[in-house]
């Protein structure tokens, strides 16, 4: 894969919030020739000051840009990002003044956990498949605590997964409500994408021991409580919307196969 130099270059504009303006409503992201420009990432004014948040946002977007570029077969990348920093944080000479960007129209917000999700990153989607979402939510713990990398994979990969929710309105390719499907008599498989992802079917007993799952003969599916644990070692490249944390995964399934990316 060949990257031209300017594709890998992100421009940073750090902004201090002066007032919460009610100018623009909704995203101000521009799309030019494969580049997403002027993505607004806003830090909630209630969060305590931490430069690590700003630095890790930069690293995350940089990594996400190259990952997105590969995942979309060199069609999309992130070019310019504006970080809106709370006015209560120390001012720095490199910060510019906010014009119309604000917390309320940000594409990505950094804020306290929303109870239901804890530190799990999520995208507020209320439209149907294919409709843009409202914003991506990251917690400060997600951005600064490296022990969460084991759970979600690198932050850049997570951002690409969430960006696909936000921008293209694609849904997750895992299904917590129907984790298994039957493939024949006494045979079941985990719902996953792609189906070539290998793994183990593990049941955790109340004493904390693990054993292989059994098939429930009534439903022809794995027993309730059975979990599909993908092997860390895989060769399949899809899909980011199923599990971006698997090292081999670098492609979207539906996007790469249907060439159906809208922008
Ligand atoms: C990092 O996250 C882990 C898992 O949520 C938590 O147990 C730990 O206390 C966190 N560390 C810090 C410094 O917040």
CSV table of C-alpha atoms and ligand atoms in Angstrom, one decimal:
chain,number,residue,atom,x,y,z
A,1,UNK,CA,0.0,0.0,0.0
A,2,UNK,CA,1.4,3.4,-1.0
A,3,UNK,CA,0.5,6.5,0.9
A,4,UNK,CA,1.2,9.9,-0.5
A,5,UNK,CA,2.6,12.1,2.1
A,6,UNK,CA,-0.1,14.7,2.4
A,7,UNK,CA,-2.7,12.0,2.8
A,8,UNK,CA,-1.1,10.9,6.1
A,9,UNK,CA,-0.8,14.5,7.3
A,10,UNK,CA,-3.5,15.7,9.7
A,11,UNK,CA,-3.9,19.3,10.4
A,12,UNK,CA,-4.8,20.4,13.9
A,13,UNK,CA,-6.6,23.4,15.0
A,14,UNK,CA,-7.1,23.6,18.7
A,15,UNK,CA,-9.8,26.0,19.9
A,16,UNK,CA,-10.9,27.5,23.1
A,17,UNK,CA,-14.6,27.8,23.6
A,18,UNK,CA,-15.4,31.4,24.1
A,19,UNK,CA,-19.2,31.2,24.3
A,20,UNK,CA,-21.5,28.5,23.3
A,21,UNK,CA,-22.9,29.8,20.1
A,22,UNK,CA,-26.1,28.7,18.4
A,23,UNK,CA,-24.9,29.4,14.9
A,24,UNK,CA,-24.5,26.2,13.0
A,25,UNK,CA,-26.7,23.2,13.9
A,26,UNK,CA,-25.4,19.8,13.1
A,27,UNK,CA,-22.2,18.7,11.6
A,28,UNK,CA,-19.8,21.1,9.8
A,29,UNK,CA,-17.8,18.3,8.2
A,30,UNK,CA,-16.8,18.9,4.6
A,31,UNK,CA,-16.0,16.2,2.2
A,32,UNK,CA,-13.4,16.9,-0.5
A,33,UNK,CA,-11.8,14.4,-2.8
A,34,UNK,CA,-11.7,11.6,-0.2
A,35,UNK,CA,-10.8,13.8,2.7
A,36,UNK,CA,-13.1,14.5,5.7
A,37,UNK,CA,-12.3,18.1,6.7
A,38,UNK,CA,-13.2,20.1,9.8
A,39,UNK,CA,-14.4,17.3,12.0
A,40,UNK,CA,-15.2,18.9,15.4
A,41,UNK,CA,-14.2,17.0,18.6
A,42,UNK,CA,-15.4,18.8,21.7
A,43,UNK,CA,-14.4,18.2,25.3
A,44,UNK,CA,-17.2,18.7,27.8
A,45,UNK,CA,-16.5,21.8,29.9
A,46,UNK,CA,-17.2,19.7,33.0
A,47,UNK,CA,-14.2,17.5,32.6
A,48,UNK,CA,-11.1,18.3,34.6
A,49,UNK,CA,-8.0,19.5,32.7
A,50,UNK,CA,-5.8,16.8,31.3
A,51,UNK,CA,-3.4,17.3,28.4
A,52,UNK,CA,-3.3,13.6,27.9
A,53,UNK,CA,-6.9,13.8,26.5
A,54,UNK,CA,-5.7,16.2,23.8
A,55,UNK,CA,-2.6,14.3,22.9
A,56,UNK,CA,-4.4,11.0,22.7
A,57,UNK,CA,-7.1,12.5,20.5
A,58,UNK,CA,-4.3,13.5,18.1
A,59,UNK,CA,-2.8,10.0,18.1
A,60,UNK,CA,-6.2,8.4,17.7
A,61,UNK,CA,-7.2,10.4,14.7
A,62,UNK,CA,-3.8,9.9,13.0
A,63,UNK,CA,-4.0,6.2,13.4
A,64,UNK,CA,-7.7,6.2,12.4
A,65,UNK,CA,-6.9,8.1,9.2
A,66,UNK,CA,-4.5,5.4,7.9
A,67,UNK,CA,-6.8,2.6,9.1
A,68,UNK,CA,-9.8,4.2,7.3
A,69,UNK,CA,-7.8,4.7,4.2
A,70,UNK,CA,-6.9,1.0,4.0
A,71,UNK,CA,-10.4,-0.2,5.0
A,72,UNK,CA,-12.0,1.8,2.2
A,73,UNK,CA,-9.5,0.8,-0.4
A,74,UNK,CA,-7.9,4.2,-0.4
A,75,UNK,CA,-11.1,6.2,-0.8
A,76,UNK,CA,-11.4,8.0,2.5
A,77,UNK,CA,-9.2,9.6,5.2
A,78,UNK,CA,-9.3,12.3,7.8
A,79,UNK,CA,-7.7,15.6,6.9
A,80,UNK,CA,-8.5,18.3,9.4
A,81,UNK,CA,-9.8,18.1,12.9
A,82,UNK,CA,-10.7,20.8,15.3
A,83,UNK,CA,-10.6,20.1,19.0
A,84,UNK,CA,-12.7,22.4,21.1
A,85,UNK,CA,-11.1,22.8,24.5
A,86,UNK,CA,-13.0,24.0,27.6
A,87,UNK,CA,-12.5,27.7,28.4
A,88,UNK,CA,-11.7,26.6,32.0
A,89,UNK,CA,-8.5,24.8,30.9
A,90,UNK,CA,-5.2,26.7,30.7
A,91,UNK,CA,-4.9,28.8,27.5
A,92,UNK,CA,-2.0,28.1,25.2
A,93,UNK,CA,-0.5,30.2,22.5
A,94,UNK,CA,-1.3,27.7,19.7
A,95,UNK,CA,-5.0,27.8,20.5
A,96,UNK,CA,-7.2,29.7,18.1
A,97,UNK,CA,-10.5,31.3,18.9
A,98,UNK,CA,-13.7,29.4,18.3
A,99,UNK,CA,-15.8,30.8,15.5
A,100,UNK,CA,-18.9,28.7,15.0
A,101,UNK,CA,-17.7,25.3,16.4
A,102,UNK,CA,-19.2,24.4,19.7
A,103,UNK,CA,-19.9,21.5,22.0
A,104,UNK,CA,-23.5,21.3,20.8
A,105,UNK,CA,-22.7,20.7,17.2
A,106,UNK,CA,-19.6,18.6,17.6
A,107,UNK,CA,-19.3,15.3,15.7
A,108,UNK,CA,-17.4,13.7,18.5
A,109,UNK,CA,-17.8,14.6,22.2
A,110,UNK,CA,-15.6,13.7,25.1
A,111,UNK,CA,-17.7,13.6,28.3
A,112,UNK,CA,-18.6,11.7,31.4
A,113,UNK,CA,-19.9,8.2,30.9
A,114,UNK,CA,-23.5,7.7,30.0
A,115,UNK,CA,-24.7,5.2,32.7
A,116,UNK,CA,-25.9,2.6,30.2
A,117,UNK,CA,-22.6,2.3,28.4
A,118,UNK,CA,-19.8,3.1,31.0
A,119,UNK,CA,-16.6,3.6,29.2
A,120,UNK,CA,-17.8,1.9,26.0
A,121,UNK,CA,-17.6,4.2,23.0
A,122,UNK,CA,-20.9,4.6,21.2
A,123,UNK,CA,-22.5,6.6,18.5
A,124,UNK,CA,-26.0,8.1,18.9
A,125,UNK,CA,-27.9,6.8,15.9
A,126,UNK,CA,-31.6,7.3,15.8
A,127,UNK,CA,-32.2,7.1,12.1
A,128,UNK,CA,-32.5,4.0,10.0
A,129,UNK,CA,-29.7,2.1,8.3
A,130,UNK,CA,-27.9,4.6,6.0
A,131,UNK,CA,-28.8,7.7,7.9
A,132,UNK,CA,-26.2,9.8,9.6
A,133,UNK,CA,-25.8,9.6,13.4
A,134,UNK,CA,-25.8,12.6,15.7
A,135,UNK,CA,-22.4,12.2,17.5
A,136,UNK,CA,-19.8,9.8,18.8
A,137,UNK,CA,-19.3,9.7,22.6
A,138,UNK,CA,-15.9,8.9,24.2
A,139,UNK,CA,-15.2,9.1,27.9
A,140,UNK,CA,-12.0,10.6,29.2
A,141,UNK,CA,-11.2,7.2,30.7
A,142,UNK,CA,-11.5,5.6,27.3
A,143,UNK,CA,-9.1,8.2,25.9
A,144,UNK,CA,-6.5,8.1,28.7
A,145,UNK,CA,-6.6,4.6,30.3
A,146,UNK,CA,-4.5,2.1,28.4
A,147,UNK,CA,-5.9,-0.9,30.2
A,148,UNK,CA,-9.1,-0.4,28.0
A,149,UNK,CA,-7.1,-1.1,24.8
A,150,UNK,CA,-7.3,-4.8,25.6
A,151,UNK,CA,-11.1,-4.6,25.6
A,152,UNK,CA,-11.8,-2.4,22.6
A,153,UNK,CA,-8.6,-2.5,20.5
A,154,UNK,CA,-6.6,0.5,19.6
A,155,UNK,CA,-8.4,3.9,19.8
A,156,UNK,CA,-7.9,4.6,16.1
A,157,UNK,CA,-9.7,1.4,15.1
A,158,UNK,CA,-12.5,2.2,17.5
A,159,UNK,CA,-12.9,5.6,15.9
A,160,UNK,CA,-13.2,4.1,12.4
A,161,UNK,CA,-15.8,1.7,13.7
A,162,UNK,CA,-17.8,4.5,15.3
A,163,UNK,CA,-17.2,6.8,12.3
A,164,UNK,CA,-19.0,4.3,10.1
A,165,UNK,CA,-22.0,4.4,12.4
A,166,UNK,CA,-21.9,8.2,12.4
A,167,UNK,CA,-21.3,9.0,8.8
A,168,UNK,CA,-22.7,6.1,6.9
A,169,UNK,CA,-25.3,4.9,9.3
A,170,UNK,CA,-24.2,1.3,9.2
A,171,UNK,CA,-25.1,-0.9,12.1
A,172,UNK,CA,-23.0,-3.4,14.1
A,173,UNK,CA,-22.5,-6.8,12.5
A,174,UNK,CA,-22.9,-8.5,15.8
A,175,UNK,CA,-26.2,-9.2,17.3
A,176,UNK,CA,-26.6,-9.4,21.1
A,177,UNK,CA,-30.3,-10.3,20.8
A,178,UNK,CA,-29.7,-13.2,18.4
A,179,UNK,CA,-26.1,-14.4,19.1
A,180,UNK,CA,-26.5,-17.8,17.4
A,181,UNK,CA,-28.2,-19.3,14.4
A,182,UNK,CA,-28.7,-22.9,13.5
A,183,UNK,CA,-27.0,-24.6,10.6
A,184,UNK,CA,-28.5,-28.1,10.7
A,185,UNK,CA,-29.5,-30.7,13.2
A,186,UNK,CA,-27.7,-30.1,16.5
A,187,UNK,CA,-25.4,-27.6,14.8
A,188,UNK,CA,-25.3,-23.9,15.5
A,189,UNK,CA,-23.0,-21.0,14.8
A,190,UNK,CA,-22.4,-17.6,16.3
A,191,UNK,CA,-23.7,-14.6,14.4
A,192,UNK,CA,-20.6,-12.9,13.2
A,193,UNK,CA,-19.0,-11.2,10.3
A,194,UNK,CA,-17.5,-12.7,8.4
A,195,UNK,CA,-18.5,-16.2,9.1
A,196,UNK,CA,-14.9,-17.3,8.6
A,197,UNK,CA,-13.9,-15.9,11.9
A,198,UNK,CA,-12.8,-18.8,14.1
A,199,UNK,CA,-13.3,-19.2,17.8
A,200,UNK,CA,-14.5,-21.2,20.8
A,201,UNK,CA,-17.9,-21.6,22.3
A,202,UNK,CA,-17.4,-21.2,26.0
A,203,UNK,CA,-19.8,-21.4,28.9
A,204,UNK,CA,-18.8,-19.9,32.2
A,205,UNK,CA,-20.3,-21.7,35.2
A,206,UNK,CA,-21.4,-20.0,38.4
A,207,UNK,CA,-18.1,-21.1,40.1
A,208,UNK,CA,-16.1,-19.3,37.4
A,209,UNK,CA,-15.0,-22.5,35.6
A,210,UNK,CA,-15.3,-22.7,31.8
A,211,UNK,CA,-16.5,-25.6,29.6
A,212,UNK,CA,-17.6,-26.0,26.1
A,213,UNK,CA,-21.2,-25.0,25.3
A,214,UNK,CA,-23.9,-27.5,24.7
A,215,UNK,CA,-26.6,-27.4,22.1
A,216,UNK,CA,-30.1,-26.9,23.5
A,217,UNK,CA,-32.1,-29.5,21.6
A,218,UNK,CA,-35.3,-27.5,21.9
A,219,UNK,CA,-34.0,-24.4,20.2
A,220,UNK,CA,-31.2,-26.1,18.2
A,221,UNK,CA,-29.0,-23.3,19.3
A,222,UNK,CA,-26.3,-23.0,21.9
A,223,UNK,CA,-27.5,-22.9,25.5
A,224,UNK,CA,-28.4,-19.5,27.1
A,225,UNK,CA,-25.2,-18.0,28.5
A,226,UNK,CA,-22.9,-19.5,25.9
A,227,UNK,CA,-20.3,-17.1,24.5
A,228,UNK,CA,-18.5,-17.1,21.3
A,229,UNK,CA,-14.9,-16.1,21.9
A,230,UNK,CA,-13.0,-15.3,18.7
A,231,UNK,CA,-9.5,-16.6,18.5
A,232,UNK,CA,-6.9,-13.8,18.7
A,233,UNK,CA,-5.2,-15.3,15.7
A,234,UNK,CA,-7.2,-14.9,12.5
A,235,UNK,CA,-6.5,-14.5,8.9
A,236,UNK,CA,-9.8,-12.9,7.8
A,237,UNK,CA,-9.8,-9.2,7.1
A,238,UNK,CA,-13.5,-8.5,7.9
A,239,UNK,CA,-15.3,-7.0,9.5
A,240,UNK,CA,-14.6,-3.7,11.3
A,241,UNK,CA,-18.3,-3.5,12.3
A,242,UNK,CA,-18.1,-6.9,13.9
A,243,UNK,CA,-14.8,-6.7,15.9
A,244,UNK,CA,-12.3,-4.1,15.0
A,245,UNK,CA,-10.1,-5.3,17.9
A,246,UNK,CA,-9.0,-8.5,16.0
A,247,UNK,CA,-5.5,-7.7,14.6
A,248,UNK,CA,-6.3,-9.2,11.2
A,249,UNK,CA,-9.4,-7.2,10.7
A,250,UNK,CA,-8.9,-4.2,8.3
A,251,UNK,CA,-12.0,-4.2,6.1
A,252,UNK,CA,-15.7,-3.4,6.3
A,253,UNK,CA,-17.7,-6.3,5.1
A,254,UNK,CA,-20.7,-4.6,3.4
A,255,UNK,CA,-18.9,-1.5,2.3
A,256,UNK,CA,-16.0,-3.3,0.8
A,257,UNK,CA,-18.2,-5.9,-0.9
A,258,UNK,CA,-21.1,-3.8,-2.2
A,259,UNK,CA,-19.1,-0.7,-3.0
A,260,UNK,CA,-22.1,1.1,-1.4
A,261,UNK,CA,-20.4,3.9,0.4
A,262,UNK,CA,-22.4,7.1,0.3
A,263,UNK,CA,-21.1,10.4,1.5
B,1,LIG,C1,-8.5,2.0,34.1
B,1,LIG,O1,-9.6,1.3,33.7
B,1,LIG,C2,-9.7,0.1,34.5
B,1,LIG,C3,-10.8,-0.7,33.9
B,1,LIG,O2,-12.0,0.0,33.8
B,1,LIG,C4,-10.0,0.5,36.0
B,1,LIG,O3,-10.1,-0.7,36.8
B,1,LIG,C5,-8.8,1.4,36.5
B,1,LIG,O4,-9.1,1.8,37.7
B,1,LIG,C6,-8.6,2.5,35.5
B,1,LIG,N1,-7.4,3.3,35.9
B,1,LIG,C7,-7.4,4.6,36.1
B,1,LIG,C8,-6.1,5.2,36.5
B,1,LIG,O5,-8.4,5.2,36.1
